[in-house]
Structures are given as structure tokens and as C-alpha cells.
Amino acid sequence: MKKRGAVEISLSMIIIIIIAVIVLISGLGLITGGLSKVTDLWDRALKSVEPSLAEPPSFNTPIVWGLGDITSVNTGKEYVVEIAVLNTQDSTISRKVPELVGDGSDCRNWLGGMKSKTVASGEVGEWKGIFKVPLGTIQKTYICELEIDGISEEIAITTT
């Protein structure tokens, strides 16, 4: 009789240990999933707070944006970008937003979320928006033009 009781206790303990391991594994999966979301939110928050323009626009480089002239980006990830434009024309830029053009139509819809502004001749206009290369985009280097009302700057964007 004593041996049977000992066997029953050990089977109970094995079942309890198996249930505990299952609960711990499922909890670990939930925690790591939540932490990755928090990490992504934290990265986006830091990018939006950091000053993104290294230098102001000038007559040599009338358009400056926060990601630089040569940049590498992840497809599917959103980046908060700041764009500054020095209006080097004699006329006013009326109710416009900067656009990405070039390499066919590949770059066209990667930049958005900006409100149109009017910039007088000789003045600097600043925009803040979202830059996102869609998932499924071919991974290569794209040569795009950041352009507003005839003022443009060539940018190389490498997707990863």
C-alpha cells in the first residue's frame, strides 16, 4: 500500500509540473510579444523627439530632410521625417507639400502626412511627415528626387 501512494503522489506532481510549464511558456510568449510592441513604440517616440535636421537648407542645398541624402530604411517601418526648404525662386511657393519622385513611380507614395504651406521667396518652410516604404518593395537602392515647386534635391534610398 505504501508504494501505491508514493506512485500516485509522483504522478500528481508530474501533472502539476507539466501544467506549470505550459502556463509559463504561454506567459513568456505574451510577455515577449508585448515587449516587442513597446520597443517599437519607444523607437518611434524617440525618433519624433530627436532633432532630425543636421543643418539648415542653403542656396547650395535648398532642400534638407532628416534622413539624409543617402539613407537606408527598413520596408514596412514608419519614420517621422522633418523637411526644410529654402525658397530660392523669385515667386512664392503657394500651398504645396514636398514630394518624392523618380525611379518610375516607386518613390511617389512613400512620403505623406504633411499639410500644405505657403513659403515666400527667400524664406525657409518646414514640414513634418511620415516616410514609409511599403512591405514587398524590391530591396535595392532607389534614386529619388525630393521636390517642391521646381526646387529639388537628389536622394539615394536603400531598402532593406
PDB file of C-alpha atoms in Angstrom:
ATOM      1  CA  MET A   1       0.000   0.000   0.000  1.00  0.00           C
ATOM      2  CA  LYS A   2       2.730   2.458   0.805  1.00  0.00           C
ATOM      3  CA  LYS A   3       4.264   2.093  -2.641  1.00  0.00           C
ATOM      4  CA  ARG A   4       0.976   2.827  -4.411  1.00  0.00           C
ATOM      5  CA  GLY A   5       0.551   6.075  -2.509  1.00  0.00           C
ATOM      6  CA  ALA A   6       4.036   7.127  -3.459  1.00  0.00           C
ATOM      7  CA  VAL A   7       3.322   6.392  -7.140  1.00  0.00           C
ATOM      8  CA  GLU A   8       0.095   8.424  -7.028  1.00  0.00           C
ATOM      9  CA  ILE A   9       1.852  11.388  -5.487  1.00  0.00           C
ATOM     10  CA  SER A  10       4.588  11.337  -8.094  1.00  0.00           C
ATOM     11  CA  LEU A  11       2.028  11.177 -10.946  1.00  0.00           C
ATOM     12  CA  SER A  12       0.202  14.149  -9.424  1.00  0.00           C
ATOM     13  CA  MET A  13       3.442  16.061  -9.172  1.00  0.00           C
ATOM     14  CA  ILE A  14       4.314  15.298 -12.794  1.00  0.00           C
ATOM     15  CA  ILE A  15       0.908  16.553 -13.964  1.00  0.00           C
ATOM     16  CA  ILE A  16       1.262  19.735 -11.871  1.00  0.00           C
ATOM     17  CA  ILE A  17       4.758  20.346 -13.258  1.00  0.00           C
ATOM     18  CA  ILE A  18       3.551  19.864 -16.857  1.00  0.00           C
ATOM     19  CA  ILE A  19       0.673  22.315 -16.309  1.00  0.00           C
ATOM     20  CA  ALA A  20       3.062  24.833 -14.704  1.00  0.00           C
ATOM     21  CA  VAL A  21       5.484  24.590 -17.645  1.00  0.00           C
ATOM     22  CA  ILE A  22       2.643  25.120 -20.148  1.00  0.00           C
ATOM     23  CA  VAL A  23       1.427  28.199 -18.243  1.00  0.00           C
ATOM     24  CA  LEU A  24       4.961  29.618 -18.041  1.00  0.00           C
ATOM     25  CA  ILE A  25       5.631  29.090 -21.755  1.00  0.00           C
ATOM     26  CA  SER A  26       2.363  30.737 -22.798  1.00  0.00           C
ATOM     27  CA  GLY A  27       3.026  33.634 -20.405  1.00  0.00           C
ATOM     28  CA  LEU A  28       6.518  34.060 -21.802  1.00  0.00           C
ATOM     29  CA  GLY A  29       5.102  34.277 -25.327  1.00  0.00           C
ATOM     30  CA  LEU A  30       2.696  37.020 -24.269  1.00  0.00           C
ATOM     31  CA  ILE A  31       5.424  38.966 -22.484  1.00  0.00           C
ATOM     32  CA  THR A  32       7.889  38.874 -25.403  1.00  0.00           C
ATOM     33  CA  GLY A  33       5.156  39.913 -27.860  1.00  0.00           C
ATOM     34  CA  GLY A  34       4.202  42.835 -25.642  1.00  0.00           C
ATOM     35  CA  LEU A  35       7.812  43.885 -25.154  1.00  0.00           C
ATOM     36  CA  SER A  36       8.478  43.996 -28.897  1.00  0.00           C
ATOM     37  CA  LYS A  37       5.469  46.298 -29.359  1.00  0.00           C
ATOM     38  CA  VAL A  38       6.682  48.541 -26.532  1.00  0.00           C
ATOM     39  CA  THR A  39      10.163  48.646 -28.094  1.00  0.00           C
ATOM     40  CA  ASP A  40       8.739  49.723 -31.478  1.00  0.00           C
ATOM     41  CA  LEU A  41       6.629  52.441 -29.821  1.00  0.00           C
ATOM     42  CA  TRP A  42       9.649  53.639 -27.844  1.00  0.00           C
ATOM     43  CA  ASP A  43      11.797  53.837 -31.010  1.00  0.00           C
ATOM     44  CA  ARG A  44       9.105  55.846 -32.818  1.00  0.00           C
ATOM     45  CA  ALA A  45       8.730  58.194 -29.844  1.00  0.00           C
ATOM     46  CA  LEU A  46      12.473  58.818 -29.665  1.00  0.00           C
ATOM     47  CA  LYS A  47      12.722  59.444 -33.415  1.00  0.00           C
ATOM     48  CA  SER A  48       9.925  62.013 -33.238  1.00  0.00           C
ATOM     49  CA  VAL A  49      11.630  63.872 -30.357  1.00  0.00           C
ATOM     50  CA  GLU A  50      15.163  63.887 -31.740  1.00  0.00           C
ATOM     51  CA  PRO A  51      16.109  66.878 -33.868  1.00  0.00           C
ATOM     52  CA  SER A  52      16.158  65.373 -37.319  1.00  0.00           C
ATOM     53  CA  LEU A  53      17.785  68.105 -39.429  1.00  0.00           C
ATOM     54  CA  ALA A  54      21.569  68.121 -39.264  1.00  0.00           C
ATOM     55  CA  GLU A  55      21.868  71.516 -40.986  1.00  0.00           C
ATOM     56  CA  PRO A  56      19.516  74.185 -42.314  1.00  0.00           C
ATOM     57  CA  PRO A  57      18.868  74.486 -46.052  1.00  0.00           C
ATOM     58  CA  SER A  58      21.117  76.800 -48.069  1.00  0.00           C
ATOM     59  CA  PHE A  59      21.400  78.011 -51.658  1.00  0.00           C
ATOM     60  CA  ASN A  60      23.699  75.028 -52.387  1.00  0.00           C
ATOM     61  CA  THR A  61      21.275  72.516 -50.822  1.00  0.00           C
ATOM     62  CA  PRO A  62      17.842  74.145 -50.817  1.00  0.00           C
ATOM     63  CA  ILE A  63      16.061  71.010 -49.537  1.00  0.00           C
ATOM     64  CA  VAL A  64      17.191  69.189 -46.401  1.00  0.00           C
ATOM     65  CA  TRP A  65      15.429  66.253 -44.812  1.00  0.00           C
ATOM     66  CA  GLY A  66      16.031  64.331 -41.619  1.00  0.00           C
ATOM     67  CA  LEU A  67      17.041  61.011 -43.185  1.00  0.00           C
ATOM     68  CA  GLY A  68      19.982  62.470 -45.142  1.00  0.00           C
ATOM     69  CA  ASP A  69      20.955  62.369 -48.827  1.00  0.00           C
ATOM     70  CA  ILE A  70      21.975  58.708 -48.642  1.00  0.00           C
ATOM     71  CA  THR A  71      19.831  56.635 -46.331  1.00  0.00           C
ATOM     72  CA  SER A  72      18.989  53.019 -45.581  1.00  0.00           C
ATOM     73  CA  VAL A  73      15.463  52.159 -44.419  1.00  0.00           C
ATOM     74  CA  ASN A  74      13.503  49.048 -43.487  1.00  0.00           C
ATOM     75  CA  THR A  75      10.479  48.249 -45.628  1.00  0.00           C
ATOM     76  CA  GLY A  76       7.205  48.472 -43.741  1.00  0.00           C
ATOM     77  CA  LYS A  77       8.614  50.690 -40.976  1.00  0.00           C
ATOM     78  CA  GLU A  78       7.389  54.258 -40.487  1.00  0.00           C
ATOM     79  CA  TYR A  79       9.862  57.086 -39.960  1.00  0.00           C
ATOM     80  CA  VAL A  80       8.961  60.575 -38.774  1.00  0.00           C
ATOM     81  CA  VAL A  81      10.830  62.993 -41.032  1.00  0.00           C
ATOM     82  CA  GLU A  82      11.354  66.708 -40.978  1.00  0.00           C
ATOM     83  CA  ILE A  83      11.870  68.549 -44.260  1.00  0.00           C
ATOM     84  CA  ALA A  84      13.093  72.128 -44.644  1.00  0.00           C
ATOM     85  CA  VAL A  85      13.057  74.015 -47.947  1.00  0.00           C
ATOM     86  CA  LEU A  86      14.708  77.326 -48.788  1.00  0.00           C
ATOM     87  CA  ASN A  87      12.599  79.014 -51.467  1.00  0.00           C
ATOM     88  CA  THR A  88      15.277  80.084 -53.946  1.00  0.00           C
ATOM     89  CA  GLN A  89      12.741  81.201 -56.541  1.00  0.00           C
ATOM     90  CA  ASP A  90      11.524  84.734 -57.177  1.00  0.00           C
ATOM     91  CA  SER A  91       7.918  83.663 -56.603  1.00  0.00           C
ATOM     92  CA  THR A  92       6.074  82.347 -53.566  1.00  0.00           C
ATOM     93  CA  ILE A  93       5.516  78.617 -53.102  1.00  0.00           C
ATOM     94  CA  SER A  94       1.757  78.524 -52.578  1.00  0.00           C
ATOM     95  CA  ARG A  95       0.012  75.775 -50.624  1.00  0.00           C
ATOM     96  CA  LYS A  96       2.362  72.949 -51.556  1.00  0.00           C
ATOM     97  CA  VAL A  97       3.970  69.920 -49.913  1.00  0.00           C
ATOM     98  CA  PRO A  98       7.284  68.228 -50.787  1.00  0.00           C
ATOM     99  CA  GLU A  99       7.049  65.072 -52.920  1.00  0.00           C
ATOM    100  CA  LEU A 100       9.351  62.175 -53.713  1.00  0.00           C
ATOM    101  CA  VAL A 101       9.607  61.473 -57.446  1.00  0.00           C
ATOM    102  CA  GLY A 102      11.899  59.366 -59.608  1.00  0.00           C
ATOM    103  CA  ASP A 103      12.706  55.730 -60.384  1.00  0.00           C
ATOM    104  CA  GLY A 104       9.390  55.391 -62.188  1.00  0.00           C
ATOM    105  CA  SER A 105       6.575  55.677 -59.688  1.00  0.00           C
ATOM    106  CA  ASP A 106       8.390  53.739 -56.949  1.00  0.00           C
ATOM    107  CA  CYS A 107       9.126  56.664 -54.625  1.00  0.00           C
ATOM    108  CA  ARG A 108       5.900  58.575 -55.184  1.00  0.00           C
ATOM    109  CA  ASN A 109       3.745  57.306 -52.274  1.00  0.00           C
ATOM    110  CA  TRP A 110       6.461  56.866 -49.673  1.00  0.00           C
ATOM    111  CA  LEU A 111       6.101  60.334 -48.146  1.00  0.00           C
ATOM    112  CA  GLY A 112       2.886  61.620 -46.611  1.00  0.00           C
ATOM    113  CA  GLY A 113       1.063  63.127 -43.671  1.00  0.00           C
ATOM    114  CA  MET A 114       2.124  66.719 -44.365  1.00  0.00           C
ATOM    115  CA  LYS A 115      -0.002  69.832 -44.557  1.00  0.00           C
ATOM    116  CA  SER A 116       0.445  72.263 -47.425  1.00  0.00           C
ATOM    117  CA  LYS A 117       2.200  75.546 -46.664  1.00  0.00           C
ATOM    118  CA  THR A 118       2.986  78.817 -48.368  1.00  0.00           C
ATOM    119  CA  VAL A 119       6.642  79.890 -48.389  1.00  0.00           C
ATOM    120  CA  ALA A 120       7.702  83.364 -49.519  1.00  0.00           C
ATOM    121  CA  SER A 121      10.752  83.901 -51.723  1.00  0.00           C
ATOM    122  CA  GLY A 122      13.973  83.701 -49.683  1.00  0.00           C
ATOM    123  CA  GLU A 123      12.190  82.132 -46.692  1.00  0.00           C
ATOM    124  CA  VAL A 124      12.503  78.635 -45.220  1.00  0.00           C
ATOM    125  CA  GLY A 125       9.469  76.385 -44.968  1.00  0.00           C
ATOM    126  CA  GLU A 126       9.402  73.376 -42.649  1.00  0.00           C
ATOM    127  CA  TRP A 127       7.252  70.252 -42.900  1.00  0.00           C
ATOM    128  CA  LYS A 128       6.975  67.189 -40.692  1.00  0.00           C
ATOM    129  CA  GLY A 129       5.583  63.961 -42.104  1.00  0.00           C
ATOM    130  CA  ILE A 130       5.715  60.185 -42.278  1.00  0.00           C
ATOM    131  CA  PHE A 131       8.103  58.285 -44.561  1.00  0.00           C
ATOM    132  CA  LYS A 132       7.294  54.609 -45.183  1.00  0.00           C
ATOM    133  CA  VAL A 133       8.475  52.183 -47.854  1.00  0.00           C
ATOM    134  CA  PRO A 134       5.671  49.602 -48.284  1.00  0.00           C
ATOM    135  CA  LEU A 135       6.266  45.948 -47.439  1.00  0.00           C
ATOM    136  CA  GLY A 136       7.034  43.895 -50.525  1.00  0.00           C
ATOM    137  CA  THR A 137       9.060  46.661 -52.184  1.00  0.00           C
ATOM    138  CA  ILE A 138      12.079  45.275 -54.034  1.00  0.00           C
ATOM    139  CA  GLN A 139      15.202  45.677 -51.931  1.00  0.00           C
ATOM    140  CA  LYS A 140      17.610  47.885 -53.853  1.00  0.00           C
ATOM    141  CA  THR A 141      18.870  51.465 -53.967  1.00  0.00           C
ATOM    142  CA  TYR A 142      16.361  53.946 -55.376  1.00  0.00           C
ATOM    143  CA  ILE A 143      17.433  57.334 -56.731  1.00  0.00           C
ATOM    144  CA  CYS A 144      14.613  59.746 -55.916  1.00  0.00           C
ATOM    145  CA  GLU A 145      14.126  63.485 -56.116  1.00  0.00           C
ATOM    146  CA  LEU A 146      12.703  65.329 -53.127  1.00  0.00           C
ATOM    147  CA  GLU A 147      10.885  68.109 -54.971  1.00  0.00           C
ATOM    148  CA  ILE A 148       8.605  71.055 -54.292  1.00  0.00           C
ATOM    149  CA  ASP A 149       7.550  73.583 -56.907  1.00  0.00           C
ATOM    150  CA  GLY A 150      10.661  73.167 -59.100  1.00  0.00           C
ATOM    151  CA  ILE A 151      13.190  73.054 -56.239  1.00  0.00           C
ATOM    152  CA  SER A 152      14.668  69.568 -55.881  1.00  0.00           C
ATOM    153  CA  GLU A 153      17.389  67.521 -54.236  1.00  0.00           C
ATOM    154  CA  GLU A 154      18.546  64.038 -55.286  1.00  0.00           C
ATOM    155  CA  ILE A 155      18.343  61.355 -52.602  1.00  0.00           C
ATOM    156  CA  ALA A 156      19.535  57.735 -52.609  1.00  0.00           C
ATOM    157  CA  ILE A 157      17.281  55.426 -50.581  1.00  0.00           C
ATOM    158  CA  THR A 158      18.381  51.834 -49.952  1.00  0.00           C
ATOM    159  CA  THR A 159      15.623  49.482 -48.803  1.00  0.00           C
ATOM    160  CA  THR A 160      16.336  46.519 -46.531  1.00  0.00           C
TER     161      THR A 160
END
